[in-house]
Amino acid sequence: MSTEPGQDQETLICLLQTDLSAEDAAEVPAVIKDVSQDNVRTAAAAVRLRGMLSKLGKPAYDVAIKVISDIASATTKKFLGL
């Protein structure tokens, strides 16, 4: 979406934190970091992200999916069906 590295991640973090509970919102930065790269935590983070996405309203969900498709690792995209 943007041309600056990390800007898409920040956009996604803000979007998710706005619509989630305080507890879930606190986890967002770590989850986004893990879904944006392939590592041992990627699959677990993708599961957590899917749960977070299910709590979003339709407009926020649509924007989140667009950003995720830009920044997510191959493992995350496969898990989320993107």
Short mmCIF file of C-alpha atoms in Angstrom, two decimals:
data_model
loop_
_atom_site.label_atom_id
_atom_site.label_comp_id
_atom_site.label_asym_id
_atom_site.label_seq_id
_atom_site.Cartn_x
_atom_site.Cartn_y
_atom_site.Cartn_z
CA MET A 1 0.00 0.00 0.00
CA SER A 2 2.71 2.50 0.90
CA THR A 3 6.24 2.87 -0.34
CA GLU A 4 7.91 3.30 3.05
CA PRO A 5 9.16 0.11 4.73
CA GLY A 6 7.20 -0.65 7.85
CA GLN A 7 4.41 1.82 7.07
CA ASP A 8 2.01 -0.95 6.04
CA GLN A 9 2.73 -2.79 9.29
CA GLU A 10 2.04 0.37 11.31
CA THR A 11 -1.20 0.91 9.41
CA LEU A 12 -2.30 -2.64 10.13
CA ILE A 13 -1.34 -2.40 13.80
CA CYS A 14 -3.35 0.81 14.24
CA LEU A 15 -6.33 -0.63 12.38
CA LEU A 16 -6.43 -3.79 14.47
CA GLN A 17 -5.83 -2.04 17.78
CA THR A 18 -8.73 0.33 17.15
CA ASP A 19 -11.30 -2.46 16.88
CA LEU A 20 -9.95 -4.93 19.46
CA SER A 21 -10.11 -5.24 23.23
CA ALA A 22 -7.20 -3.85 25.24
CA GLU A 23 -5.86 -7.36 25.83
CA ASP A 24 -5.94 -8.28 22.13
CA ALA A 25 -4.64 -4.84 21.11
CA ALA A 26 -1.55 -5.31 23.28
CA GLU A 27 -0.67 -8.47 21.33
CA VAL A 28 -1.05 -6.91 17.87
CA PRO A 29 2.53 -5.63 17.30
CA ALA A 30 4.11 -9.00 18.10
CA VAL A 31 1.56 -10.88 15.99
CA ILE A 32 2.11 -8.59 12.99
CA LYS A 33 5.89 -8.93 13.34
CA ASP A 34 5.61 -12.72 13.32
CA VAL A 35 3.19 -12.95 10.38
CA SER A 36 5.35 -10.70 8.26
CA GLN A 37 8.27 -13.13 8.30
CA ASP A 38 8.70 -16.89 8.26
CA ASN A 39 9.95 -18.11 11.63
CA VAL A 40 9.00 -20.69 14.24
CA ARG A 41 6.19 -18.43 15.54
CA THR A 42 4.60 -17.65 12.16
CA ALA A 43 1.96 -20.39 12.18
CA ALA A 44 0.85 -19.61 15.75
CA ALA A 45 0.77 -15.90 14.93
CA ALA A 46 -1.35 -16.59 11.84
CA VAL A 47 -3.86 -18.46 14.01
CA ARG A 48 -3.95 -15.54 16.43
CA LEU A 49 -4.32 -13.05 13.56
CA ARG A 50 -7.23 -15.02 12.11
CA GLY A 51 -8.96 -14.76 15.48
CA MET A 52 -8.33 -11.03 15.60
CA LEU A 53 -9.64 -10.55 12.07
CA SER A 54 -12.88 -12.31 13.00
CA LYS A 55 -13.55 -9.55 15.55
CA LEU A 56 -13.32 -6.73 13.01
CA GLY A 57 -16.19 -5.07 11.23
CA LYS A 58 -16.45 -5.55 7.47
CA PRO A 59 -14.77 -2.25 6.43
CA ALA A 60 -11.83 -2.73 8.80
CA TYR A 61 -11.55 -6.40 7.81
CA ASP A 62 -11.36 -5.54 4.11
CA VAL A 63 -8.58 -2.99 4.66
CA ALA A 64 -6.71 -5.38 6.97
CA ILE A 65 -6.79 -8.16 4.36
CA LYS A 66 -5.37 -5.82 1.71
CA VAL A 67 -2.50 -4.81 3.99
CA ILE A 68 -1.87 -8.37 5.12
CA SER A 69 -1.63 -9.55 1.52
CA ASP A 70 1.12 -6.95 1.02
CA ILE A 71 3.19 -7.71 4.12
CA ALA A 72 2.50 -11.30 5.14
CA SER A 73 4.95 -14.15 4.76
CA ALA A 74 4.19 -17.00 2.38
CA THR A 75 3.31 -19.23 5.34
CA THR A 76 0.79 -16.72 6.64
CA LYS A 77 -0.77 -16.15 3.22
CA LYS A 78 -1.18 -19.89 2.76
CA PHE A 79 -2.71 -20.28 6.20
CA LEU A 80 -5.14 -17.40 5.65
CA GLY A 81 -5.96 -18.47 2.09
CA LEU A 82 -4.62 -15.31 0.46
#
